PDB file of C-alpha atoms in Angstrom:
ATOM      1  CA  MET A   1      45.957  19.277 -22.930  1.00  0.00           C
ATOM      2  CA  ILE A   2      47.756  16.452 -21.130  1.00  0.00           C
ATOM      3  CA  SER A   3      47.578  13.104 -22.877  1.00  0.00           C
ATOM      4  CA  ALA A   4      46.748   9.986 -20.895  1.00  0.00           C
ATOM      5  CA  ASN A   5      49.938   8.478 -22.327  1.00  0.00           C
ATOM      6  CA  ASP A   6      51.949  11.059 -20.377  1.00  0.00           C
ATOM      7  CA  LEU A   7      50.484   9.998 -17.015  1.00  0.00           C
ATOM      8  CA  SER A   8      51.796   7.296 -14.736  1.00  0.00           C
ATOM      9  CA  PRO A   9      49.388   4.497 -13.715  1.00  0.00           C
ATOM     10  CA  ALA A  10      49.001   6.084 -10.267  1.00  0.00           C
ATOM     11  CA  GLU A  11      48.301   9.545 -11.748  1.00  0.00           C
ATOM     12  CA  LEU A  12      45.802   8.075 -14.211  1.00  0.00           C
ATOM     13  CA  ALA A  13      43.996   6.181 -11.436  1.00  0.00           C
ATOM     14  CA  ALA A  14      43.817   9.346  -9.317  1.00  0.00           C
ATOM     15  CA  LEU A  15      42.397  11.296 -12.283  1.00  0.00           C
ATOM     16  CA  LEU A  16      39.733   8.656 -12.927  1.00  0.00           C
ATOM     17  CA  HIS A  17      38.739   8.669  -9.261  1.00  0.00           C
ATOM     18  CA  PHE A  18      38.515  12.477  -9.353  1.00  0.00           C
ATOM     19  CA  HIS A  19      36.143  12.399 -12.329  1.00  0.00           C
ATOM     20  CA  ALA A  20      34.040   9.627 -10.746  1.00  0.00           C
ATOM     21  CA  ASP A  21      33.673  11.581  -7.508  1.00  0.00           C
ATOM     22  CA  ALA A  22      32.653  14.646  -9.524  1.00  0.00           C
ATOM     23  CA  GLY A  23      29.763  12.687 -11.042  1.00  0.00           C
ATOM     24  CA  VAL A  24      31.301  11.835 -14.445  1.00  0.00           C
ATOM     25  CA  GLU A  25      29.847   8.436 -15.303  1.00  0.00           C
ATOM     26  CA  TRP A  26      30.520   7.795 -18.989  1.00  0.00           C
ATOM     27  CA  LEU A  27      33.280   8.369 -21.556  1.00  0.00           C
ATOM     28  CA  LEU A  28      31.416   9.571 -24.630  1.00  0.00           C
ATOM     29  CA  GLU A  29      34.245  10.058 -27.149  1.00  0.00           C
ATOM     30  CA  GLU A  30      37.575   8.386 -27.776  1.00  0.00           C
ATOM     31  CA  GLU A  31      39.218  11.771 -28.379  1.00  0.00           C
ATOM     32  CA  ALA A  32      38.553  15.237 -27.009  1.00  0.00           C
ATOM     33  CA  ILE A  33      36.316  17.446 -29.153  1.00  0.00           C
ATOM     34  CA  ASP A  34      36.277  21.237 -29.115  1.00  0.00           C
ATOM     35  CA  ARG A  35      32.542  21.767 -28.631  1.00  0.00           C
ATOM     36  CA  PHE A  36      32.901  25.562 -28.695  1.00  0.00           C
ATOM     37  CA  ALA A  37      34.418  25.484 -32.199  1.00  0.00           C
ATOM     38  CA  GLU A  38      31.800  22.957 -33.262  1.00  0.00           C
ATOM     39  CA  PHE A  39      29.022  25.234 -32.007  1.00  0.00           C
ATOM     40  CA  GLU A  40      30.427  28.257 -33.837  1.00  0.00           C
ATOM     41  CA  ALA A  41      30.602  26.243 -37.061  1.00  0.00           C
ATOM     42  CA  MET A  42      26.976  25.203 -36.656  1.00  0.00           C
ATOM     43  CA  LYS A  43      25.912  28.825 -36.139  1.00  0.00           C
ATOM     44  CA  ALA A  44      27.832  29.917 -39.232  1.00  0.00           C
ATOM     45  CA  ALA A  45      26.163  27.192 -41.285  1.00  0.00           C
ATOM     46  CA  ARG A  46      22.719  28.303 -40.136  1.00  0.00           C
ATOM     47  CA  ARG A  47      23.136  31.962 -41.103  1.00  0.00           C
ATOM     48  CA  PRO A  48      22.782  31.507 -44.928  1.00  0.00           C
ATOM     49  CA  ALA A  49      19.752  29.256 -44.461  1.00  0.00           C
ATOM     50  CA  ALA A  50      18.148  31.746 -42.081  1.00  0.00           C
ATOM     51  CA  ALA A  51      18.793  34.640 -44.477  1.00  0.00           C
ATOM     52  CA  GLN A  52      17.299  32.689 -47.376  1.00  0.00           C
ATOM     53  CA  GLY A  53      14.224  31.895 -45.284  1.00  0.00           C
ATOM     54  CA  GLN A  54      13.724  35.571 -44.468  1.00  0.00           C
ATOM     55  CA  GLN A  55      13.905  36.467 -48.160  1.00  0.00           C
ATOM     56  CA  GLN A  56      11.267  33.891 -49.047  1.00  0.00           C
ATOM     57  CA  ARG A  57       8.819  35.023 -46.348  1.00  0.00           C
ATOM     58  CA  PRO A  58       6.488  37.883 -47.286  1.00  0.00           C
ATOM     59  CA  ALA A  59       6.674  41.085 -45.285  1.00  0.00           C
ATOM     60  CA  VAL A  60       4.188  41.708 -42.511  1.00  0.00           C
ATOM     61  CA  GLY A  61       0.901  42.883 -44.014  1.00  0.00           C
ATOM     62  CA  GLU A  62       1.861  41.721 -47.495  1.00  0.00           C
ATOM     63  CA  ARG A  63      -0.492  39.277 -49.179  1.00  0.00           C
ATOM     64  CA  PRO A  64       1.179  35.850 -49.085  1.00  0.00           C
ATOM     65  CA  ALA A  65       1.630  33.770 -52.193  1.00  0.00           C
ATOM     66  CA  PRO A  66      -0.956  31.034 -52.882  1.00  0.00           C
ATOM     67  CA  GLY A  67      -0.450  28.142 -50.441  1.00  0.00           C
ATOM     68  CA  GLN A  68       1.788  30.180 -48.140  1.00  0.00           C
ATOM     69  CA  ALA A  69       0.694  30.865 -44.563  1.00  0.00           C
ATOM     70  CA  PRO A  70       0.186  34.515 -43.602  1.00  0.00           C
ATOM     71  CA  VAL A  71       2.742  36.173 -41.364  1.00  0.00           C
ATOM     72  CA  ARG A  72       1.431  37.648 -38.127  1.00  0.00           C
ATOM     73  CA  PRO A  73       3.216  40.509 -36.393  1.00  0.00           C
ATOM     74  CA  ASN A  74       5.525  39.417 -33.571  1.00  0.00           C
ATOM     75  CA  ALA A  75       4.670  35.770 -34.213  1.00  0.00           C
ATOM     76  CA  ALA A  76       7.404  33.442 -33.030  1.00  0.00           C
ATOM     77  CA  VAL A  77       8.466  30.755 -35.448  1.00  0.00           C
ATOM     78  CA  ARG A  78       8.082  27.458 -33.556  1.00  0.00           C
ATOM     79  CA  PRO A  79       9.441  24.144 -34.810  1.00  0.00           C
ATOM     80  CA  ALA A  80       7.061  21.355 -35.639  1.00  0.00           C
ATOM     81  CA  PRO A  81       6.437  18.768 -32.908  1.00  0.00           C
ATOM     82  CA  ALA A  82       8.590  16.211 -34.706  1.00  0.00           C
ATOM     83  CA  GLU A  83      11.435  18.735 -34.912  1.00  0.00           C
ATOM     84  CA  ARG A  84      11.111  19.564 -31.211  1.00  0.00           C
ATOM     85  CA  ALA A  85      11.193  15.877 -30.306  1.00  0.00           C
ATOM     86  CA  ALA A  86      14.283  15.333 -32.419  1.00  0.00           C
ATOM     87  CA  SER A  87      16.115  18.289 -30.867  1.00  0.00           C
ATOM     88  CA  GLY A  88      17.118  16.251 -27.823  1.00  0.00           C
ATOM     89  CA  PRO A  89      15.957  13.729 -25.237  1.00  0.00           C
ATOM     90  CA  GLN A  90      13.313  14.893 -22.816  1.00  0.00           C
ATOM     91  CA  PRO A  91      14.076  14.307 -19.125  1.00  0.00           C
ATOM     92  CA  ALA A  92      12.093  11.589 -17.377  1.00  0.00           C
ATOM     93  CA  ILE A  93      10.207  13.142 -14.466  1.00  0.00           C
ATOM     94  CA  PRO A  94       9.097  10.881 -11.599  1.00  0.00           C
ATOM     95  CA  ASP A  95       5.360  11.046 -10.975  1.00  0.00           C
ATOM     96  CA  GLY A  96       2.573   9.342  -9.100  1.00  0.00           C
ATOM     97  CA  GLU A  97       2.456   6.515 -11.613  1.00  0.00           C
ATOM     98  CA  ALA A  98       6.081   5.626 -10.853  1.00  0.00           C
ATOM     99  CA  VAL A  99       5.322   5.639  -7.131  1.00  0.00           C
ATOM    100  CA  GLN A 100       2.358   3.323  -7.651  1.00  0.00           C
ATOM    101  CA  GLN A 101       4.491   1.013  -9.747  1.00  0.00           C
ATOM    102  CA  ALA A 102       7.172   0.930  -7.034  1.00  0.00           C
ATOM    103  CA  ARG A 103       4.556   0.058  -4.399  1.00  0.00           C
ATOM    104  CA  PHE A 104       3.194  -2.758  -6.528  1.00  0.00           C
ATOM    105  CA  VAL A 105       6.678  -4.150  -7.184  1.00  0.00           C
ATOM    106  CA  ALA A 106       7.565  -4.009  -3.487  1.00  0.00           C
ATOM    107  CA  GLU A 107       4.321  -5.489  -2.184  1.00  0.00           C
ATOM    108  CA  THR A 108       4.386  -8.444  -4.570  1.00  0.00           C
ATOM    109  CA  ALA A 109       7.898  -9.504  -3.454  1.00  0.00           C
ATOM    110  CA  ARG A 110       7.616 -12.344  -0.933  1.00  0.00           C
ATOM    111  CA  SER A 111      11.290 -12.540   0.022  1.00  0.00           C
ATOM    112  CA  LEU A 112      14.378 -10.354   0.031  1.00  0.00           C
ATOM    113  CA  VAL A 113      15.701 -12.311  -2.953  1.00  0.00           C
ATOM    114  CA  GLU A 114      12.542 -11.549  -4.939  1.00  0.00           C
ATOM    115  CA  LEU A 115      12.665  -7.908  -3.871  1.00  0.00           C
ATOM    116  CA  LYS A 116      16.295  -7.572  -4.961  1.00  0.00           C
ATOM    117  CA  THR A 117      15.455  -8.983  -8.393  1.00  0.00           C
ATOM    118  CA  ALA A 118      12.427  -6.686  -8.694  1.00  0.00           C
ATOM    119  CA  ILE A 119      14.396  -3.553  -7.762  1.00  0.00           C
ATOM    120  CA  GLU A 120      17.163  -4.395 -10.225  1.00  0.00           C
ATOM    121  CA  ALA A 121      14.532  -4.669 -12.988  1.00  0.00           C
ATOM    122  CA  PHE A 122      12.701  -1.493 -11.952  1.00  0.00           C
ATOM    123  CA  ASN A 123      13.226   1.477 -14.309  1.00  0.00           C
ATOM    124  CA  GLY A 124      10.829   4.036 -12.850  1.00  0.00           C
ATOM    125  CA  CYS A 125      13.430   6.097 -10.968  1.00  0.00           C
ATOM    126  CA  ASN A 126      15.773   8.535 -12.709  1.00  0.00           C
ATOM    127  CA  LEU A 127      18.585   7.717 -10.289  1.00  0.00           C
ATOM    128  CA  LYS A 128      18.974   4.231 -11.727  1.00  0.00           C
ATOM    129  CA  HIS A 129      19.859   5.589 -15.175  1.00  0.00           C
ATOM    130  CA  SER A 130      22.970   7.388 -13.908  1.00  0.00           C
ATOM    131  CA  ALA A 131      24.091   4.830 -11.309  1.00  0.00           C
ATOM    132  CA  ARG A 132      26.450   1.962 -11.955  1.00  0.00           C
ATOM    133  CA  SER A 133      25.150  -0.363  -9.227  1.00  0.00           C
ATOM    134  CA  THR A 134      21.933  -1.164  -7.415  1.00  0.00           C
ATOM    135  CA  ILE A 135      22.738  -1.298  -3.694  1.00  0.00           C
ATOM    136  CA  PHE A 136      20.590  -3.792  -1.828  1.00  0.00           C
ATOM    137  CA  ALA A 137      20.571  -5.271   1.669  1.00  0.00           C
ATOM    138  CA  SER A 138      23.474  -7.563   2.526  1.00  0.00           C
ATOM    139  CA  GLY A 139      24.437  -9.617   5.561  1.00  0.00           C
ATOM    140  CA  ASP A 140      22.333 -11.744   7.929  1.00  0.00           C
ATOM    141  CA  ALA A 141      18.616 -11.159   7.456  1.00  0.00           C
ATOM    142  CA  GLU A 142      17.865 -13.480  10.390  1.00  0.00           C
ATOM    143  CA  SER A 143      19.972 -11.529  12.893  1.00  0.00           C
ATOM    144  CA  GLY A 144      17.193  -9.200  14.006  1.00  0.00           C
ATOM    145  CA  ILE A 145      19.681  -6.322  13.709  1.00  0.00           C
ATOM    146  CA  MET A 146      19.424  -3.791  10.876  1.00  0.00           C
ATOM    147  CA  VAL A 147      21.635  -0.818  10.032  1.00  0.00           C
ATOM    148  CA  ILE A 148      20.385   1.649   7.409  1.00  0.00           C
ATOM    149  CA  GLY A 149      22.526   4.294   5.742  1.00  0.00           C
ATOM    150  CA  SER A 150      21.446   7.176   3.532  1.00  0.00           C
ATOM    151  CA  ALA A 151      22.376   6.762  -0.141  1.00  0.00           C
ATOM    152  CA  PRO A 152      25.277   5.110  -1.961  1.00  0.00           C
ATOM    153  CA  SER A 153      28.505   7.084  -2.263  1.00  0.00           C
ATOM    154  CA  ALA A 154      30.794   7.021  -5.289  1.00  0.00           C
ATOM    155  CA  GLU A 155      32.784   4.206  -3.666  1.00  0.00           C
ATOM    156  CA  ASP A 156      29.589   2.248  -2.935  1.00  0.00           C
ATOM    157  CA  ASP A 157      28.488   2.644  -6.540  1.00  0.00           C
ATOM    158  CA  ARG A 158      31.840   1.377  -7.841  1.00  0.00           C
ATOM    159  CA  GLU A 159      32.080  -1.537  -5.426  1.00  0.00           C
ATOM    160  CA  GLY A 160      28.382  -2.481  -5.528  1.00  0.00           C
ATOM    161  CA  MET A 161      28.062  -2.626  -1.734  1.00  0.00           C
ATOM    162  CA  PRO A 162      27.107  -0.157   1.019  1.00  0.00           C
ATOM    163  CA  PHE A 163      29.696   1.582   3.184  1.00  0.00           C
ATOM    164  CA  SER A 164      32.783   1.149   1.003  1.00  0.00           C
ATOM    165  CA  GLY A 165      36.068   3.045   0.993  1.00  0.00           C
ATOM    166  CA  LYS A 166      37.343   4.989   4.002  1.00  0.00           C
ATOM    167  CA  SER A 167      33.818   5.485   5.295  1.00  0.00           C
ATOM    168  CA  GLY A 168      33.309   1.737   5.241  1.00  0.00           C
ATOM    169  CA  GLN A 169      36.580   1.082   7.050  1.00  0.00           C
ATOM    170  CA  LEU A 170      35.497   3.377   9.871  1.00  0.00           C
ATOM    171  CA  PHE A 171      32.061   1.761   9.877  1.00  0.00           C
ATOM    172  CA  ASP A 172      33.636  -1.674  10.381  1.00  0.00           C
ATOM    173  CA  LYS A 173      35.573  -0.324  13.366  1.00  0.00           C
ATOM    174  CA  MET A 174      32.373   1.152  14.809  1.00  0.00           C
ATOM    175  CA  LEU A 175      30.649  -2.220  14.551  1.00  0.00           C
ATOM    176  CA  GLY A 176      33.628  -4.036  16.018  1.00  0.00           C
ATOM    177  CA  ALA A 177      33.664  -1.698  19.017  1.00  0.00           C
ATOM    178  CA  ILE A 178      30.267  -3.060  20.120  1.00  0.00           C
ATOM    179  CA  GLY A 179      30.896  -6.673  19.174  1.00  0.00           C
ATOM    180  CA  LEU A 180      29.333  -6.748  15.705  1.00  0.00           C
ATOM    181  CA  THR A 181      30.476  -7.429  12.148  1.00  0.00           C
ATOM    182  CA  ARG A 182      28.910  -6.823   8.746  1.00  0.00           C
ATOM    183  CA  SER A 183      28.104 -10.496   8.369  1.00  0.00           C
ATOM    184  CA  ALA A 184      26.218 -10.466  11.697  1.00  0.00           C
ATOM    185  CA  ILE A 185      23.739  -7.717  10.735  1.00  0.00           C
ATOM    186  CA  LEU A 186      21.538  -6.727   7.809  1.00  0.00           C
ATOM    187  CA  LEU A 187      23.047  -3.650   6.168  1.00  0.00           C
ATOM    188  CA  THR A 188      21.284  -1.497   3.571  1.00  0.00           C
ATOM    189  CA  GLN A 189      20.639   2.052   2.316  1.00  0.00           C
ATOM    190  CA  VAL A 190      17.469   4.154   2.101  1.00  0.00           C
ATOM    191  CA  ILE A 191      18.132   4.882  -1.589  1.00  0.00           C
ATOM    192  CA  PRO A 192      19.388   1.971  -3.740  1.00  0.00           C
ATOM    193  CA  TRP A 193      21.043   4.138  -6.409  1.00  0.00           C
ATOM    194  CA  ARG A 194      23.702   6.817  -6.080  1.00  0.00           C
ATOM    195  CA  PRO A 195      22.429  10.333  -6.856  1.00  0.00           C
ATOM    196  CA  PRO A 196      24.715  12.030  -9.421  1.00  0.00           C
ATOM    197  CA  GLY A 197      27.465  14.027  -7.741  1.00  0.00           C
ATOM    198  CA  ASN A 198      26.247  12.729  -4.350  1.00  0.00           C
ATOM    199  CA  ARG A 199      23.448  15.297  -4.357  1.00  0.00           C
ATOM    200  CA  ALA A 200      20.466  14.918  -2.041  1.00  0.00           C
ATOM    201  CA  PRO A 201      17.615  12.839  -3.529  1.00  0.00           C
ATOM    202  CA  SER A 202      14.594  14.854  -4.615  1.00  0.00           C
ATOM    203  CA  ALA A 203      11.204  14.509  -2.931  1.00  0.00           C
ATOM    204  CA  ALA A 204       9.884  12.533  -5.926  1.00  0.00           C
ATOM    205  CA  GLU A 205      12.877  10.187  -5.860  1.00  0.00           C
ATOM    206  CA  MET A 206      12.364   9.587  -2.144  1.00  0.00           C
ATOM    207  CA  ASP A 207       8.675   8.789  -2.719  1.00  0.00           C
ATOM    208  CA  ILE A 208       9.593   6.253  -5.390  1.00  0.00           C
ATOM    209  CA  CYS A 209      12.267   4.557  -3.276  1.00  0.00           C
ATOM    210  CA  ARG A 210      10.269   4.513  -0.029  1.00  0.00           C
ATOM    211  CA  PRO A 211       8.307   1.305  -0.828  1.00  0.00           C
ATOM    212  CA  PHE A 212      11.578  -0.543  -1.462  1.00  0.00           C
ATOM    213  CA  ILE A 213      13.247   0.231   1.870  1.00  0.00           C
ATOM    214  CA  GLU A 214      10.017  -0.239   3.823  1.00  0.00           C
ATOM    215  CA  ARG A 215       9.528  -3.641   2.190  1.00  0.00           C
ATOM    216  CA  GLN A 216      13.103  -4.628   3.093  1.00  0.00           C
ATOM    217  CA  ILE A 217      12.306  -3.856   6.723  1.00  0.00           C
ATOM    218  CA  ALA A 218       8.973  -5.681   6.622  1.00  0.00           C
ATOM    219  CA  LEU A 219      10.524  -8.815   5.102  1.00  0.00           C
ATOM    220  CA  ALA A 220      13.533  -8.855   7.450  1.00  0.00           C
ATOM    221  CA  GLU A 221      11.471  -8.066  10.574  1.00  0.00           C
ATOM    222  CA  PRO A 222      14.379  -6.660  12.602  1.00  0.00           C
ATOM    223  CA  LYS A 223      14.073  -6.190  16.342  1.00  0.00           C
ATOM    224  CA  ALA A 224      16.175  -2.996  16.407  1.00  0.00           C
ATOM    225  CA  ILE A 225      17.412  -0.530  13.769  1.00  0.00           C
ATOM    226  CA  LEU A 226      20.376   1.829  13.707  1.00  0.00           C
ATOM    227  CA  LEU A 227      19.960   4.780  11.311  1.00  0.00           C
ATOM    228  CA  LEU A 228      23.164   6.439  10.152  1.00  0.00           C
ATOM    229  CA  GLY A 229      23.186   9.978   8.806  1.00  0.00           C
ATOM    230  CA  ASN A 230      20.995  13.037   8.682  1.00  0.00           C
ATOM    231  CA  PHE A 231      19.072  11.920   5.597  1.00  0.00           C
ATOM    232  CA  SER A 232      18.076   8.490   6.899  1.00  0.00           C
ATOM    233  CA  ALA A 233      17.041   9.927  10.291  1.00  0.00           C
ATOM    234  CA  ARG A 234      14.822  12.559   8.657  1.00  0.00           C
ATOM    235  CA  PHE A 235      13.444  10.013   6.204  1.00  0.00           C
ATOM    236  CA  PHE A 236      12.162   7.673   8.904  1.00  0.00           C
ATOM    237  CA  PHE A 237      11.450  10.068  11.763  1.00  0.00           C
ATOM    238  CA  GLY A 238       9.644  12.601   9.567  1.00  0.00           C
ATOM    239  CA  GLU A 239      11.420  15.536  11.177  1.00  0.00           C
ATOM    240  CA  ASN A 240      13.546  18.334   9.731  1.00  0.00           C
ATOM    241  CA  ASP A 241      16.029  18.661  12.575  1.00  0.00           C
ATOM    242  CA  THR A 242      19.744  18.000  12.027  1.00  0.00           C
ATOM    243  CA  ILE A 243      21.334  14.712  13.002  1.00  0.00           C
ATOM    244  CA  HIS A 244      22.585  16.365  16.200  1.00  0.00           C
ATOM    245  CA  GLY A 245      18.978  16.941  17.224  1.00  0.00           C
ATOM    246  CA  LEU A 246      17.720  13.545  16.065  1.00  0.00           C
ATOM    247  CA  ARG A 247      20.506  11.273  17.312  1.00  0.00           C
ATOM    248  CA  GLY A 248      20.665   9.363  20.562  1.00  0.00           C
ATOM    249  CA  ARG A 249      16.901   9.023  21.157  1.00  0.00           C
ATOM    250  CA  TRP A 250      14.918   5.839  20.645  1.00  0.00           C
ATOM    251  CA  LYS A 251      11.834   6.156  18.460  1.00  0.00           C
ATOM    252  CA  GLU A 252       9.514   3.734  16.731  1.00  0.00           C
ATOM    253  CA  ILE A 253       9.240   3.431  12.962  1.00  0.00           C
ATOM    254  CA  ALA A 254       6.621   1.430  11.063  1.00  0.00           C
ATOM    255  CA  ALA A 255       7.050  -0.727   7.976  1.00  0.00           C
ATOM    256  CA  GLY A 256       4.155  -2.910   6.887  1.00  0.00           C
ATOM    257  CA  ASP A 257       2.818  -4.600  10.011  1.00  0.00           C
ATOM    258  CA  CYS A 258       6.099  -4.093  11.867  1.00  0.00           C
ATOM    259  CA  VAL A 259       6.840  -1.389  14.436  1.00  0.00           C
ATOM    260  CA  ILE A 260      10.545  -1.345  15.277  1.00  0.00           C
ATOM    261  CA  PRO A 261      12.569   0.680  17.791  1.00  0.00           C
ATOM    262  CA  ALA A 262      15.203   2.760  16.024  1.00  0.00           C
ATOM    263  CA  ILE A 263      17.995   5.071  17.083  1.00  0.00           C
ATOM    264  CA  ALA A 264      19.887   7.494  14.844  1.00  0.00           C
ATOM    265  CA  SER A 265      23.559   8.405  14.900  1.00  0.00           C
ATOM    266  CA  LEU A 266      26.126  10.181  12.784  1.00  0.00           C
ATOM    267  CA  HIS A 267      27.217   8.686   9.496  1.00  0.00           C
ATOM    268  CA  PRO A 268      30.843   7.491   9.313  1.00  0.00           C
ATOM    269  CA  GLN A 269      31.476  10.125   6.630  1.00  0.00           C
ATOM    270  CA  ASP A 270      30.359  12.791   9.120  1.00  0.00           C
ATOM    271  CA  LEU A 271      32.929  11.471  11.576  1.00  0.00           C
ATOM    272  CA  LEU A 272      35.681  11.559   8.967  1.00  0.00           C
ATOM    273  CA  THR A 273      34.811  15.193   8.280  1.00  0.00           C
ATOM    274  CA  ALA A 274      34.501  16.170  11.961  1.00  0.00           C
ATOM    275  CA  PRO A 275      36.344  13.625  14.175  1.00  0.00           C
ATOM    276  CA  VAL A 276      35.365  15.611  17.285  1.00  0.00           C
ATOM    277  CA  ASN A 277      31.881  14.085  16.953  1.00  0.00           C
ATOM    278  CA  LYS A 278      33.154  10.541  17.465  1.00  0.00           C
ATOM    279  CA  ARG A 279      32.331  10.784  21.171  1.00  0.00           C
ATOM    280  CA  LEU A 280      28.671  11.430  20.275  1.00  0.00           C
ATOM    281  CA  ALA A 281      28.611   8.446  17.921  1.00  0.00           C
ATOM    282  CA  TRP A 282      30.227   6.293  20.621  1.00  0.00           C
ATOM    283  CA  ASN A 283      27.427   7.136  23.056  1.00  0.00           C
ATOM    284  CA  ASP A 284      24.869   6.186  20.409  1.00  0.00           C
ATOM    285  CA  LEU A 285      26.643   2.893  19.714  1.00  0.00           C
ATOM    286  CA  LEU A 286      26.645   2.049  23.414  1.00  0.00           C
ATOM    287  CA  ALA A 287      22.890   2.735  23.561  1.00  0.00           C
ATOM    288  CA  PHE A 288      22.373   0.500  20.523  1.00  0.00           C
ATOM    289  CA  GLN A 289      24.526  -2.222  22.100  1.00  0.00           C
ATOM    290  CA  ALA A 290      22.509  -2.058  25.331  1.00  0.00           C
ATOM    291  CA  LYS A 291      19.246  -2.408  23.392  1.00  0.00           C
ATOM    292  CA  LEU A 292      20.557  -5.447  21.524  1.00  0.00           C
ATOM    293  CA  LYS A 293      21.594  -7.093  24.773  1.00  0.00           C
ATOM    294  CA  SER A 294      18.182  -6.417  26.309  1.00  0.00           C
ATOM    295  CA  LEU A 295      16.591  -8.100  23.305  1.00  0.00           C
ATOM    296  CA  SER A 296      19.005 -11.049  23.577  1.00  0.00           C
ATOM    297  CA  LEU A 297      20.405 -10.210  20.124  1.00  0.00           C
ATOM    298  CA  LEU A 298      23.919  -9.709  21.424  1.00  0.00           C
ATOM    299  CA  ARG A 299      25.809 -11.702  23.981  1.00  0.00           C
ATOM    300  CA  ASN A 300      26.858  -9.997  27.213  1.00  0.00           C
TER     301      ASN A 300
END
């Protein structure tokens, strides 16, 4: 095993980034522990106790001693409820109650500031327990222009802001190409917490987070929305097509009493993976720019 003391600062930083991208969130021990050896030792310690227990139990069909429960054939020995509870933490499963709680929290927020505070205090979604940051809308809420990404990446989670790292650098260039900046729009994500390992959010997690993003839209009242990525396009359009089938076409999405025109395009990360698709994204950006000009949200 290589010690951290043997690594240069650059090598150590690269290793930490590798573990963070792989979904490792916490350092549990100061020193490495051989869990396989520990497990074998635990099994060896259990064998004498198990053998002693078998000796004390009467054989099947034998009359048990006074006060001892009879033994049934093929009956599995189950631990008591207290023992089962102590064996390990039970996973929290999102349910309808969590969705109702999220709706109540969202609907009672009267401003984006109140909504941000409420989401940061909300503990009904499993994603929050593994994420480092809560990603909320940033930028100009009065601009009438809203851009919505999918879910925070590892870089977003570390930096505490949407579209960070290389993906964010490309995103800034995309905005600049049509005369926009981050500070001139309202930028947010569908999901406020990074799913572990950048996995896709589950259906239950999406149901819990939906009131939060819809309330952001309702409070900001944008005049036009740009959706980036396959997940965000499917989330709002309610279709199962790929981003290539959903992009480039204006549709209307509803949030509260608002009905807003929205267009979907490829996520900057998609363009980093397949640069050949930049021409498609450029066409979408031009369509978004034209819509903003028609709404007098962008100067000619």
